[in-house]
Coordinates of N, CA, C and O and ligand atoms in Angstrom, one line a residue:
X264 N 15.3 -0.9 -23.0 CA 14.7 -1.6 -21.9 C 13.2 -1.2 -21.8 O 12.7 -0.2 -22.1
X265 N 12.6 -2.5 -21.3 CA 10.9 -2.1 -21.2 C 11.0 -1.0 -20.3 O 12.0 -0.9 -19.5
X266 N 9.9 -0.1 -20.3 CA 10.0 0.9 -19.3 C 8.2 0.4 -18.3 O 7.1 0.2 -18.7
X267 N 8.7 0.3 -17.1 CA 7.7 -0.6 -16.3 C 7.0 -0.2 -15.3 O 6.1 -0.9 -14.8
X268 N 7.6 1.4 -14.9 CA 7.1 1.9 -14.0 C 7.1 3.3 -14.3 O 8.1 3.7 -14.9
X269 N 5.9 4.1 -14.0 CA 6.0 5.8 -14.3 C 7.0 6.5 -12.7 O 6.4 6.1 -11.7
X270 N 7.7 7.0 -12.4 CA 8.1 7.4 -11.2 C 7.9 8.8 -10.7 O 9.0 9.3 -11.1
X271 N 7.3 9.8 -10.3 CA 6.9 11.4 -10.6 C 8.3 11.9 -9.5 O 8.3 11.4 -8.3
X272 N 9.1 12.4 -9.7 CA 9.6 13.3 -8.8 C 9.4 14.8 -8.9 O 8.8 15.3 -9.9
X273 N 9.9 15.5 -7.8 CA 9.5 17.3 -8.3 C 9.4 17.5 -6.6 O 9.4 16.6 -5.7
X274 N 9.4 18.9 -6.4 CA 8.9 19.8 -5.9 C 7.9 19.3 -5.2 O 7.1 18.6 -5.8
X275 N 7.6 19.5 -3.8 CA 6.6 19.5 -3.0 C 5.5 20.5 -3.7 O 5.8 21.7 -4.1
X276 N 4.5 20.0 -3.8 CA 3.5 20.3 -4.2 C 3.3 20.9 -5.6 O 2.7 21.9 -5.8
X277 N 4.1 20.1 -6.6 CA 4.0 20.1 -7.9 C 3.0 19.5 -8.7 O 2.6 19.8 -9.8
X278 N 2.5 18.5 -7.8 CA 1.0 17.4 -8.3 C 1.4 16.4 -8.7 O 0.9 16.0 -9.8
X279 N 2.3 15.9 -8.0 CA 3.1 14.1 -8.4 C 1.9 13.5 -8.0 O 1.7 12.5 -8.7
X280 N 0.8 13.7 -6.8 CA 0.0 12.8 -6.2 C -1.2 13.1 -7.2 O -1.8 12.1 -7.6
X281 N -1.5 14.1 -7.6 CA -2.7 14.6 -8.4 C -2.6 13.9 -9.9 O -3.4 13.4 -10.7
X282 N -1.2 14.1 -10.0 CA -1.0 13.5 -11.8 C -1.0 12.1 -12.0 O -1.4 11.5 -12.9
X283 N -0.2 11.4 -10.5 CA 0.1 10.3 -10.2 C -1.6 9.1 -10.2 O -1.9 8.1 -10.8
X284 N -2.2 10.0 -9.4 CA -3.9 9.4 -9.5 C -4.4 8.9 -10.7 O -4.9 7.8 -11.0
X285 N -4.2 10.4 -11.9 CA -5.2 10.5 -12.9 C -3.8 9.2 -14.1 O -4.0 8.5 -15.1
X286 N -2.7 9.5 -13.4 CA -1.8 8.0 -14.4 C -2.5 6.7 -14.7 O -2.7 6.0 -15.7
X287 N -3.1 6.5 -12.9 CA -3.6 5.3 -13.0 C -4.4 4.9 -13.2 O -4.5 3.7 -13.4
X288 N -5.8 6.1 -13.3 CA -6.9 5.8 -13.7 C -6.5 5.7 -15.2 O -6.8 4.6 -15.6
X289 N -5.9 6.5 -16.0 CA -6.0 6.2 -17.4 C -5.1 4.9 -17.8 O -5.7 4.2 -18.7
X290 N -3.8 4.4 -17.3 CA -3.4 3.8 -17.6 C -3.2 2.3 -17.1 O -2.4 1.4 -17.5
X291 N -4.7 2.3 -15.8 CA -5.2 1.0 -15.1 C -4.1 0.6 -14.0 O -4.3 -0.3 -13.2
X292 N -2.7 1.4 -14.2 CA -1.9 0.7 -13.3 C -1.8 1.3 -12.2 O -2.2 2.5 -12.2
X293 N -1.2 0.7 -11.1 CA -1.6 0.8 -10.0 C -0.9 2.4 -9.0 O 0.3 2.5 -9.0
X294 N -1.4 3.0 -8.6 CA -0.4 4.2 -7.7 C -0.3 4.2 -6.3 O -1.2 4.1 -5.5
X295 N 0.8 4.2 -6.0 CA 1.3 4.4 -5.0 C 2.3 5.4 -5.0 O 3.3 5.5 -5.8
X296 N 2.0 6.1 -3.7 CA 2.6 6.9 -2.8 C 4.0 6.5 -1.7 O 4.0 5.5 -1.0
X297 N 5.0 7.4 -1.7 CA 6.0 6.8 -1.0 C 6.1 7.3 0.5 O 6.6 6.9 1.5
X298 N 5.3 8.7 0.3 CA 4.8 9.2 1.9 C 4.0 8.1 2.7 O 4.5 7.6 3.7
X299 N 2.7 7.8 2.0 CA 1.6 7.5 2.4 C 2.2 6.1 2.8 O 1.9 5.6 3.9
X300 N 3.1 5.3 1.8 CA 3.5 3.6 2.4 C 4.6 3.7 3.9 O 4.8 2.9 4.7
X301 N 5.4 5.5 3.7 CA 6.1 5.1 5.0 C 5.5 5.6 6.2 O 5.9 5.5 7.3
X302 N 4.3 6.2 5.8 CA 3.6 6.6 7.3 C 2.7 5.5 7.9 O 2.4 5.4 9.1
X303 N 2.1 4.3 6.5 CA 2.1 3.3 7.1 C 2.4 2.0 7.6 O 1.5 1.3 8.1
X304 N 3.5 1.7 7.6 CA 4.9 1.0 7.7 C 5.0 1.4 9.2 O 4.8 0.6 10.1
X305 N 5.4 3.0 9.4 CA 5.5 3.3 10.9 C 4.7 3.6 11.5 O 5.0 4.2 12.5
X306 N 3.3 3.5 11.3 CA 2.1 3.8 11.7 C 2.1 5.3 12.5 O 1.4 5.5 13.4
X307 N 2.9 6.2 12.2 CA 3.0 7.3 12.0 C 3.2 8.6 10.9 O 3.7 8.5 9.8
X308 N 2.6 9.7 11.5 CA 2.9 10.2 9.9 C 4.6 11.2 10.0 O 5.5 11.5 10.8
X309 N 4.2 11.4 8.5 CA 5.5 11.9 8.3 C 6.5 13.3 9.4 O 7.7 13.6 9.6
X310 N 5.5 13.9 9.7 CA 5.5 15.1 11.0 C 6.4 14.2 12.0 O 7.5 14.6 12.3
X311 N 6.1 13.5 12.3 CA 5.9 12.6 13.7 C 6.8 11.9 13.7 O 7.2 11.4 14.7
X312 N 7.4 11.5 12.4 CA 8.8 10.7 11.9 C 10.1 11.9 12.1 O 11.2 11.7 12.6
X313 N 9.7 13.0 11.6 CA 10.7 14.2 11.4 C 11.1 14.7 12.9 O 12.2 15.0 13.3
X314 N 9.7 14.5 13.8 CA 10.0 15.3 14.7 C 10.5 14.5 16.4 O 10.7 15.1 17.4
X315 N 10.6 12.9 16.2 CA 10.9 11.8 17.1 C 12.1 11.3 16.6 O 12.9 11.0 17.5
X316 N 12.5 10.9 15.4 CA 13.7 10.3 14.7 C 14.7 11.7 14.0 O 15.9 11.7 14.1
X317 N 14.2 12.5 13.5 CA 15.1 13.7 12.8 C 14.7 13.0 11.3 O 14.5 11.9 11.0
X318 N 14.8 14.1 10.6 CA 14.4 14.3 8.8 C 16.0 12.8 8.4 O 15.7 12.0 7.5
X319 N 17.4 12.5 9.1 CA 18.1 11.8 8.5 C 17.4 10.0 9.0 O 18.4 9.5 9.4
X320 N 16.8 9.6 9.0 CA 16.2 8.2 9.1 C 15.1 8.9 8.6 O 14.5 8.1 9.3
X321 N 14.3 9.5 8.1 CA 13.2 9.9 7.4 C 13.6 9.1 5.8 O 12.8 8.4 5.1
X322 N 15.3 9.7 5.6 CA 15.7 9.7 4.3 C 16.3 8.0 4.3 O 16.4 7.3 3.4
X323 N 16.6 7.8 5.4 CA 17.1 6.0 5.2 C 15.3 5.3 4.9 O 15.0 4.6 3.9
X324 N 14.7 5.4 5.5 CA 13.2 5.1 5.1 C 13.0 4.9 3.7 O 12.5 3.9 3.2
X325 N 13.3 6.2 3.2 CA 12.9 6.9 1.8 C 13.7 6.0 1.1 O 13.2 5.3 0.3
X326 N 15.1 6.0 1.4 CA 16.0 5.2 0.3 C 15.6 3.6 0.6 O 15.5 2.9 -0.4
X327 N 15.4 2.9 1.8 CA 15.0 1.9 1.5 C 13.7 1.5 0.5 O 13.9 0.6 -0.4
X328 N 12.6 2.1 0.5 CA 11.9 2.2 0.0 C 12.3 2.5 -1.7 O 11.8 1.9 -2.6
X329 N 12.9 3.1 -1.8 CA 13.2 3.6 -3.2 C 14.2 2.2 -3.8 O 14.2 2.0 -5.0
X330 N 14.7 1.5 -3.1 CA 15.1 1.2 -3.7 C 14.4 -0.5 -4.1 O 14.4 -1.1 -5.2
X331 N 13.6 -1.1 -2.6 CA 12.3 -1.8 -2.9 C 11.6 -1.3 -3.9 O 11.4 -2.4 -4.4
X332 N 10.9 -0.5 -4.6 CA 10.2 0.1 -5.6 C 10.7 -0.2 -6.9 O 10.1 -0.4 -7.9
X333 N 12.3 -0.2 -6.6 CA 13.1 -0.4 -7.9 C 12.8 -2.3 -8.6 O 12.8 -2.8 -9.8
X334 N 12.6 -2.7 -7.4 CA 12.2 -4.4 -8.1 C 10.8 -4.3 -8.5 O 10.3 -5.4 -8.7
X335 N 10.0 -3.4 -8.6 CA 8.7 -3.6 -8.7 C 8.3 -3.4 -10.6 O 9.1 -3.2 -11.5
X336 N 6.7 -3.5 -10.8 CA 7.0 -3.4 -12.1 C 5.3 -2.9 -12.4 O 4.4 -3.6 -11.8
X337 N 4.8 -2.0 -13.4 CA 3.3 -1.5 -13.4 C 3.0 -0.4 -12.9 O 2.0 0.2 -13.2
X338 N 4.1 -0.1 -11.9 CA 2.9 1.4 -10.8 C 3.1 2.4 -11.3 O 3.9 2.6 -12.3
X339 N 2.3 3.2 -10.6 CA 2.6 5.2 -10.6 C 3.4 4.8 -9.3 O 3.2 3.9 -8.5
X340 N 4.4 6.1 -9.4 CA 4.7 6.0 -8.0 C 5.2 7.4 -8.2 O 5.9 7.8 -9.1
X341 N 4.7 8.3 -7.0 CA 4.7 9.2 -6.7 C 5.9 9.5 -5.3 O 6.1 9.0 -4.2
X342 N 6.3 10.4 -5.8 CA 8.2 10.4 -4.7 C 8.0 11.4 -3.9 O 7.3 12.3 -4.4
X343 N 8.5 11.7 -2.4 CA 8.4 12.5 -1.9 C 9.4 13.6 -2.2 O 10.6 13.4 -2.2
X344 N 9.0 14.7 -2.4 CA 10.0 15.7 -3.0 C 11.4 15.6 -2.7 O 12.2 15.9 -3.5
X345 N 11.8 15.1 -1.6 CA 13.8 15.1 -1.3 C 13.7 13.7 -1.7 O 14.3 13.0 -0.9
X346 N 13.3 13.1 -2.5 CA 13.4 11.8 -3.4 C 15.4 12.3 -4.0 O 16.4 11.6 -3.8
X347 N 15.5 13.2 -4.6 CA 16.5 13.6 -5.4 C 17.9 13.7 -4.5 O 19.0 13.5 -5.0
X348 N 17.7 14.0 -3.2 CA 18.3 14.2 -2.5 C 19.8 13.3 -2.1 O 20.9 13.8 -1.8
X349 N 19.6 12.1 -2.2 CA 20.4 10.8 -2.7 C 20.4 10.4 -4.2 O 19.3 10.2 -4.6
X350 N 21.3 10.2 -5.0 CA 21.3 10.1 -6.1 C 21.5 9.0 -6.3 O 21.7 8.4 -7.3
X351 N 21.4 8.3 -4.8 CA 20.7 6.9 -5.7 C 19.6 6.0 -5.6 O 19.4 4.8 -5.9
X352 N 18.7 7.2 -5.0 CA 17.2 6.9 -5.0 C 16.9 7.0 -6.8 O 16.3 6.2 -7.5
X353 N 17.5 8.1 -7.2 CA 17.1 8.0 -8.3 C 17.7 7.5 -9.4 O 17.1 7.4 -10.5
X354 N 18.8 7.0 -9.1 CA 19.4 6.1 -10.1 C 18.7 4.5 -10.0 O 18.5 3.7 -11.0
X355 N 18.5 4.1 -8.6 CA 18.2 2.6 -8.4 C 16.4 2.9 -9.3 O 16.0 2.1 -10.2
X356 N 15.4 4.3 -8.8 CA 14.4 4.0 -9.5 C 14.1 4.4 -10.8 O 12.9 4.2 -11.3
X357 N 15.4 5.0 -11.7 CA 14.8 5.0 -12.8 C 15.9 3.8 -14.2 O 16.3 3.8 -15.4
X358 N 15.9 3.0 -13.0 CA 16.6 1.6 -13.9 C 14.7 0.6 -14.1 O 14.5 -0.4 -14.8
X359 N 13.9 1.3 -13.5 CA 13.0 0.6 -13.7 C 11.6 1.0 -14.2 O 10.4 0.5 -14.3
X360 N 12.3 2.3 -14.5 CA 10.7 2.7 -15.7 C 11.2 4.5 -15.8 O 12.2 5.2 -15.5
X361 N 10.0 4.8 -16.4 CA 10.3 6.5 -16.8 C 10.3 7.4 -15.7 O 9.3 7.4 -15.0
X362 N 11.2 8.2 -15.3 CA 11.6 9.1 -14.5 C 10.7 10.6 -14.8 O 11.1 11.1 -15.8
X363 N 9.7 11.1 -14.3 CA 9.4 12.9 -15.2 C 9.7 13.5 -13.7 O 9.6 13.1 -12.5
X364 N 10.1 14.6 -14.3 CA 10.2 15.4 -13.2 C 9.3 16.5 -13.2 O 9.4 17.1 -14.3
X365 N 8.6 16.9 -12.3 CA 7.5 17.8 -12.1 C 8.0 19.2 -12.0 O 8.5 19.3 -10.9
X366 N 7.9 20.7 -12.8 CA 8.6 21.1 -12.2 C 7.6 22.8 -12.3 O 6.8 22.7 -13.3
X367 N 7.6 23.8 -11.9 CA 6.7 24.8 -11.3 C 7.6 25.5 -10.6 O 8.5 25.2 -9.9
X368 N 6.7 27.1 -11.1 CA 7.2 28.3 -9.9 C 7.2 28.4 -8.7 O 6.4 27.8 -8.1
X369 N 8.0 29.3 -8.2 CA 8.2 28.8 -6.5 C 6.5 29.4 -6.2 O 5.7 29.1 -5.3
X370 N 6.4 30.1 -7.0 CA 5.2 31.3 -6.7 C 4.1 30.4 -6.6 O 3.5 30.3 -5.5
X371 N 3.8 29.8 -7.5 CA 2.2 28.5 -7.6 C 3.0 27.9 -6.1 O 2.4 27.7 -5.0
X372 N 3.9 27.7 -6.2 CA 4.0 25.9 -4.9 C 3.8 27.4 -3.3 O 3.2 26.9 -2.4
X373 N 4.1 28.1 -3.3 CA 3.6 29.1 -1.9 C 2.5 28.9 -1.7 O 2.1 28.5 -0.6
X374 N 1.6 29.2 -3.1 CA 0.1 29.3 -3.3 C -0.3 27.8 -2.5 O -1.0 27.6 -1.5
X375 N 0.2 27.0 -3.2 CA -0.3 25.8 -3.1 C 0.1 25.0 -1.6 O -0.6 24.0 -1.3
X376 N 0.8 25.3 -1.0 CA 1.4 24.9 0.6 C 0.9 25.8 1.2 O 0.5 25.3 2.3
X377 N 0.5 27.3 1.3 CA -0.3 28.2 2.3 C -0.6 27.5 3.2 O 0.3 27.4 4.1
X378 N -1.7 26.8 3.3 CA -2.3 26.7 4.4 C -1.8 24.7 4.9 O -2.8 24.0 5.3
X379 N -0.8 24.2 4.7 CA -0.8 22.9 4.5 C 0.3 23.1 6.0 O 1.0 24.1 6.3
X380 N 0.0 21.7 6.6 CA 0.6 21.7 7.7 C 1.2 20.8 8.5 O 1.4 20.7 9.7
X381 N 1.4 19.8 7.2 CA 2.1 18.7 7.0 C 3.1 17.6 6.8 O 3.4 16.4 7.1
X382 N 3.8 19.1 5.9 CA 5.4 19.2 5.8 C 6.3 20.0 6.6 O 6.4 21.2 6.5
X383 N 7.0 19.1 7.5 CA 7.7 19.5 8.7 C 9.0 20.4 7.6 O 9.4 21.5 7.9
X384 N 9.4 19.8 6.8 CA 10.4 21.2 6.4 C 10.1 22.5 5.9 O 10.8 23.3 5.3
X385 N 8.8 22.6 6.2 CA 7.6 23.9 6.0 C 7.7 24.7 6.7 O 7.6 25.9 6.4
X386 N 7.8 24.2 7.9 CA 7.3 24.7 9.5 C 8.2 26.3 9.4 O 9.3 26.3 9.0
X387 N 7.5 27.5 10.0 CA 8.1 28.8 10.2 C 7.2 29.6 8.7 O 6.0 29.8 8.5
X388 N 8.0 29.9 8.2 CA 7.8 30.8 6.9 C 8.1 30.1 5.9 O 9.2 29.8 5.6
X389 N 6.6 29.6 5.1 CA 6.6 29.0 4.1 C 7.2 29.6 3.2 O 8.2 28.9 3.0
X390 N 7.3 30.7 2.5 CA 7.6 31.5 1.5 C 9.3 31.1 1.3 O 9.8 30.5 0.4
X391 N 9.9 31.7 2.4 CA 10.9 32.2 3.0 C 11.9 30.1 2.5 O 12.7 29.7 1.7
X392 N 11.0 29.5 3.5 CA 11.3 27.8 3.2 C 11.2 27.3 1.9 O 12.1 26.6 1.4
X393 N 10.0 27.5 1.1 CA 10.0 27.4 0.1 C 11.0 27.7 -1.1 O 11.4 26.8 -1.9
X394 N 11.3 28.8 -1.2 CA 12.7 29.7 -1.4 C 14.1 29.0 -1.7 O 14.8 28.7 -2.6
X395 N 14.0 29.1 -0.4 CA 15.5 28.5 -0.5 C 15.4 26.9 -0.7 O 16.1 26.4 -1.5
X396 N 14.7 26.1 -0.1 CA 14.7 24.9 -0.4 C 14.9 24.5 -2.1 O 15.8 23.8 -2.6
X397 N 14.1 25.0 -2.6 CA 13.7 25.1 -4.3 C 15.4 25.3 -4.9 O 15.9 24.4 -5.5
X398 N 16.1 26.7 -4.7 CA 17.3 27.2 -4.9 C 18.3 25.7 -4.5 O 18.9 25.1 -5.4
X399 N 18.3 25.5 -3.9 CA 19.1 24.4 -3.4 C 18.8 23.1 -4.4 O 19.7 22.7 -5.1
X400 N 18.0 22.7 -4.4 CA 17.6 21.5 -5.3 C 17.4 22.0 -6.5 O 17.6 21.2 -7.4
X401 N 17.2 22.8 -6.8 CA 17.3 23.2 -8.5 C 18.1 22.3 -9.5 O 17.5 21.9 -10.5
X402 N 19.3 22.0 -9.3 CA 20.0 21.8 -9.8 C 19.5 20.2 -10.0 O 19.1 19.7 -11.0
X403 N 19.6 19.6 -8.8 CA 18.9 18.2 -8.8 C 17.9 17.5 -9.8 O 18.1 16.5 -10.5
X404 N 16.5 18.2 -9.7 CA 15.6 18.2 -10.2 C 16.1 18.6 -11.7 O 15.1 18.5 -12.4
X405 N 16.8 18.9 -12.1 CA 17.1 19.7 -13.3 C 18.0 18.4 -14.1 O 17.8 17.9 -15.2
X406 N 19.0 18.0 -13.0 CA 19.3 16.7 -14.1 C 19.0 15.9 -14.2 O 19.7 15.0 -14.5
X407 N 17.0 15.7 -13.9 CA 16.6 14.1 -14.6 C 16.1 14.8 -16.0 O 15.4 15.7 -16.3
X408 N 16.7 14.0 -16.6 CA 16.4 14.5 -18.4 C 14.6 14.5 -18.6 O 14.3 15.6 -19.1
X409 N 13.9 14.0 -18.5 CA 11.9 14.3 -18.6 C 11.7 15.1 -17.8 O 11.5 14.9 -16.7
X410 N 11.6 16.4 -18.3 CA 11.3 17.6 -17.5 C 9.8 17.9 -17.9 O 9.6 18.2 -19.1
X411 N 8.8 17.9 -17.1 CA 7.7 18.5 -17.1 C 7.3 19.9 -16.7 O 7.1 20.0 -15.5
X412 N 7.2 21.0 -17.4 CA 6.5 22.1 -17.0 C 5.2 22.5 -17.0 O 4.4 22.8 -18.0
X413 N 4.9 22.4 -15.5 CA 3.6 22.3 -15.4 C 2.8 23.6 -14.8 O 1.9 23.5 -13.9
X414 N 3.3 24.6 -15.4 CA 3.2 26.0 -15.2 C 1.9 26.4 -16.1 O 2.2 26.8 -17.3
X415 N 0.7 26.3 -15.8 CA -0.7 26.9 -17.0 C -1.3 26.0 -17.7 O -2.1 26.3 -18.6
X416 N -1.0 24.4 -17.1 CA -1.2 23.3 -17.7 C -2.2 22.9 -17.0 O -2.2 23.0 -15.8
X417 N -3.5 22.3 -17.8 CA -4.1 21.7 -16.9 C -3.8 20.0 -16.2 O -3.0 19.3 -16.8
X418 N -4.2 19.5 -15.2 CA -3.5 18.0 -14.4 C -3.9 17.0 -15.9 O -3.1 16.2 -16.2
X419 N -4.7 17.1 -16.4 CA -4.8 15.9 -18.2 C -3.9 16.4 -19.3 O -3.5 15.6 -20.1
X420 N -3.6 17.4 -19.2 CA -2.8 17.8 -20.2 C -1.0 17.3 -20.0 O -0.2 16.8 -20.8
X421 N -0.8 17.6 -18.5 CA 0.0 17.0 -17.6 C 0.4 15.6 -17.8 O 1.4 15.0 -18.3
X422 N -0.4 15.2 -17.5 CA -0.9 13.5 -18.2 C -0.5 12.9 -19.4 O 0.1 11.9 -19.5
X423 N -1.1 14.2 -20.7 CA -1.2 13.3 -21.7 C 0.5 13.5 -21.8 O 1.0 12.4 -22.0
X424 N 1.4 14.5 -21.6 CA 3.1 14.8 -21.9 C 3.4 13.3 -20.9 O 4.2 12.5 -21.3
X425 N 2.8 13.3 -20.0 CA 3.8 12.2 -19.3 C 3.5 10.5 -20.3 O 4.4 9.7 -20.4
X426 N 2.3 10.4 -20.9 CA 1.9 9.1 -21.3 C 2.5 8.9 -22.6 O 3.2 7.9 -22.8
X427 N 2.4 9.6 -23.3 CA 3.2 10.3 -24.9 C 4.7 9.8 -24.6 O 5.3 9.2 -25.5
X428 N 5.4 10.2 -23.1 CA 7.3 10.0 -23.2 C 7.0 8.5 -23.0 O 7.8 7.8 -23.6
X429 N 6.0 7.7 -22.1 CA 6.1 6.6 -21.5 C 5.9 5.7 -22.6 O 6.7 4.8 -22.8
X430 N 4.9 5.9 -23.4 CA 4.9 5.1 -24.3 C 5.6 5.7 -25.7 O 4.9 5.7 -26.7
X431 N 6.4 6.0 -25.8 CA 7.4 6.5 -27.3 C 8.7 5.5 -27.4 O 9.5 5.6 -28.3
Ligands
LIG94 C1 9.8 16.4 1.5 C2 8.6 16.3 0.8 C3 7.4 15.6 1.3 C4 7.8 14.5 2.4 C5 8.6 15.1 3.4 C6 9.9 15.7 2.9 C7 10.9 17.1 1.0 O1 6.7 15.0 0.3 O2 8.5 13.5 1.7 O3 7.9 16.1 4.1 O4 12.0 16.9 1.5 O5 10.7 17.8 0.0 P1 5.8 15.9 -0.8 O6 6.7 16.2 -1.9 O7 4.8 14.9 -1.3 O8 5.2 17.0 -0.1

């Protein structure tokens, strides 16, 4: 099957949004974000969805979305980390282009969320949250077959492994 869409899942703050950018600058097609479309949809952000509705309509959001994405055809699309969470967010989006999954030490993603204050399943002790959230989804993230390790890599190098599976 044509493969039509790049999809990034992974890890909060693995660089789905950073790799996802430089996809479309090199590859002209278009990126979109699935945070950034449902904080504009509810003209709220994602904090403010978690913390008025609860994280479970966060995830019907997410799966609606995911699965609208699935009829689409050209983009980057960058997943919000519990993308994996329902397995049929990711079964409906990778009937429609290449699936990679992003994936990094819990140690860099601590580094990289420190001071971020954005992600409501953060809130308390990042380290501590980080941790176990990671342990839990391990498994998830582990069975989309395009595994990216993006541990010492620079975000183009990142790139060129993802454009190399997309176009093979
Ligand atoms: C979440 C990750 C976030 C966002 C929400 C929930 C998660 O996206 O969708 O806060 O469950 O891992 P990022 O991966 O872009 O941080």
């Amino acid at each position: 099957m044509e493969k039509k869409n790049i999809i990034l899942v992974g890890f909060m703050a693995t660089g789905k949004t950073t790799i996802g950018k430089l996809l479309a600058k090199q590859t002209g097609m278009r990126f979109v974000d699935m945070d950034a479309i449902i904080e504009e949809r509810e003209g709220r952000t994602i904090n403010d969805i978690f913390a008025t509705d609860g994280e479970p309509h966060f995830r019907k959001l997410e799966g609606a979305l995911a699965k609208e994405l699935a009829q689409t055809s050209g983009l980057i699309i960058s997943t919000g980390g519990g993308i994996v969470l329902n397995p049929d967010n990711i079964a409906a989006l990778d009937t429609t282009g290449l699936v990679a999954c992003l994936m990094g030490k819990p140690e860099e993603i601590i580094r990289r969320v420190a001071s971020c204050t954005a992600r409501p399943l953060l809130a308390g002790n990042k380290e501590k949250q980080v941790r176990a959230l990671f342990e839990q989804r391990r498994p998830l993230y582990e069975s989309i077959p395009f595994q990216v390790m993006t541990d010492g890599l620079k975000p183009t190098e990142i790139a060129e492994k993802i454009l190399q599976e997309f176009q093979s």
